[in-house]
C-alpha positions as MATLAB code, in Angstrom:
seq = 'MKLPPYDKFPSISGDKISLRQILPADIKDIIEISFYDAIQATTVQQATEMQSKINKDYSDGNSIHWGISHNTTNKIIGTCGYYRGLDKGDGELGCVLLPKYRGQGYMKAAMLLAIEYGLNNIGLKRIWAVTTKQNDKAIKLLEKLNFIKIADLADNEIEYHLRQNINLTY';
ca = [
     -10.704  214.261  207.996;
      -9.055  212.169  205.270;
      -5.491  212.203  205.917;
      -2.879  210.924  203.470;
      -1.634  208.624  202.032;
      -4.187  208.096  199.351;
      -4.957  205.123  197.098;
      -3.811  207.890  194.118;
      -1.440  210.757  194.929;
      -3.628  213.865  194.518;
      -2.857  216.085  191.468;
      -4.648  219.284  191.420;
      -4.751  221.434  188.144;
      -5.092  225.368  187.833;
      -4.813  227.695  184.877;
      -0.924  228.345  184.866;
       0.139  225.476  187.243;
      -0.796  222.215  188.541;
       0.274  220.499  191.991;
       1.757  217.014  191.178;
       3.702  214.178  193.033;
       7.823  214.835  192.415;
       9.196  212.074  190.144;
      12.780  210.846  190.234;
      13.434  212.649  186.945;
      12.124  216.052  188.527;
      15.058  215.854  191.270;
      17.784  217.427  189.078;
      15.619  220.452  188.413;
      14.961  221.298  192.038;
      17.941  220.701  193.825;
      18.331  224.294  194.928;
      15.038  224.294  196.483;
      15.316  220.988  198.039;
      15.076  220.685  201.741;
      14.441  218.718  204.694;
      14.473  219.731  208.292;
      15.580  223.074  207.155;
      18.871  221.634  205.583;
      19.480  222.571  201.831;
      20.585  219.884  199.319;
      23.448  220.381  197.265;
      23.806  217.306  195.073;
      21.261  215.219  193.438;
      22.037  212.407  195.652;
      21.157  214.630  198.731;
      18.020  215.761  197.067;
      17.002  212.132  196.078;
      17.496  211.544  199.750;
      15.726  214.011  201.064;
      12.659  213.300  198.731;
      12.930  209.559  200.022;
      12.272  210.938  203.520;
       9.436  213.108  202.288;
       8.071  210.359  200.347;
       7.999  208.441  203.724;
       6.387  211.264  205.440;
       3.497  211.050  203.098;
       3.206  207.171  203.441;
       3.226  207.670  207.258;
       0.169  210.318  206.993;
       2.133  213.050  208.197;
       2.446  215.297  205.292;
       1.859  215.867  201.547;
       4.498  217.469  199.407;
       3.476  218.703  195.826;
       5.936  219.785  193.079;
       4.624  222.829  191.306;
       4.458  221.910  187.637;
       4.426  224.632  185.255;
       1.236  223.522  182.760;
       2.975  224.621  179.615;
       6.464  222.357  180.193;
       5.462  219.771  182.772;
       8.511  221.126  184.517;
       8.800  221.555  188.421;
       9.286  225.115  189.117;
       8.677  224.866  192.969;
       7.049  222.817  195.747;
       4.500  223.173  198.409;
       2.621  221.215  201.074;
       1.437  220.613  204.154;
       4.281  219.444  206.554;
       2.923  219.067  210.152;
       0.038  218.785  212.335;
      -2.256  216.803  209.902;
      -2.855  214.192  212.753;
      -4.596  217.169  214.711;
      -6.748  218.678  211.891;
      -4.107  221.306  211.532;
      -1.930  222.137  208.155;
       1.391  223.871  208.381;
       1.731  225.063  204.709;
       4.955  225.657  203.218;
       6.376  226.615  199.746;
       9.217  227.262  197.769;
       9.956  228.398  194.149;
      12.720  228.260  191.680;
      14.449  231.922  191.720;
      13.423  232.576  187.812;
       9.804  232.069  188.485;
       9.291  234.374  191.580;
       6.945  237.472  191.278;
       4.905  236.144  188.238;
       1.898  234.786  190.538;
       2.809  231.077  190.407;
       3.169  230.815  194.202;
      -0.129  232.382  194.797;
      -1.708  230.317  192.408;
      -0.251  226.952  194.088;
      -0.915  228.085  197.544;
      -4.563  228.723  196.688;
      -5.187  225.190  194.925;
      -3.140  223.759  198.282;
      -5.493  225.500  200.712;
      -8.589  224.804  198.943;
      -7.277  220.949  198.880;
      -6.572  221.090  202.490;
      -9.874  222.882  203.642;
     -12.114  220.393  201.568;
     -10.371  217.163  200.842;
      -8.157  216.926  203.782;
     -10.746  218.628  205.955;
      -8.292  220.790  207.713;
      -9.744  223.235  210.589;
      -6.565  225.282  210.666;
      -3.959  226.341  208.198;
      -0.912  228.194  209.216;
       2.415  229.148  207.889;
       5.872  230.297  209.446;
       8.255  232.502  207.987;
      11.163  235.120  208.946;
      10.305  238.559  209.796;
      12.787  239.361  206.754;
      10.935  237.472  203.796;
       8.826  240.446  202.982;
       7.732  238.648  199.823;
       6.404  235.763  201.621;
       4.668  237.897  204.258;
       2.901  240.018  201.407;
       1.829  236.698  199.958;
       0.397  235.310  202.953;
      -1.306  238.340  203.841;
      -2.872  238.748  200.200;
      -4.044  234.822  200.796;
      -5.930  236.271  203.926;
      -3.540  234.915  206.529;
      -3.004  236.805  209.663;
       0.209  237.411  211.792;
      -0.692  235.863  215.113;
       3.088  235.460  217.004;
       6.579  236.391  216.937;
       8.562  232.998  217.275;
      12.039  232.397  218.472;
      14.787  232.694  215.696;
      13.327  235.772  214.075;
      10.238  234.080  212.799;
       6.775  234.680  212.502;
       3.566  232.689  212.530;
       0.380  233.391  210.287;
      -2.948  231.572  210.219;
      -5.277  231.548  207.592;
      -8.621  233.492  208.273;
     -11.705  230.941  207.885;
     -14.797  231.740  206.345;
     -13.281  233.897  203.459;
     -13.548  233.779  199.928;
     -10.282  232.746  198.455;
     -10.798  233.559  194.738;
     -10.476  236.975  194.181;
];
């Protein structure tokens, strides 16, 4: 297992998007998708404070949070990362995308990059995700990425686990 923090924050490039560190200049673009402990930011100040907490979680080795950067513009269009369980060899994978970029394949590309990094660089033994039963698009995405539903949880949520020993590039 190679847990964060790393000597250099990992940036991962794909065809359409890259996963990179969120910089102070990015905050204003992602207020509407800035969350911490299930609370959404409504101001630049709140989003900045949340990003500081996220950065501290990374420094403490508890998570890694990437901005999803559009390769053409370098603008952050979403976020994804591992938010819990790293110390146990697990990673809860979470993601959110700005509404105008949804349905265009960006999140699938980002999740594939994050899954590959989690398995091959961090050394995770298990990757899991939680969503609400009403989030049909997240459920479809998880299923496309070879996650299987394993549990109904409280608060109308469901848990998925990544099937291991599969080909993630299709």
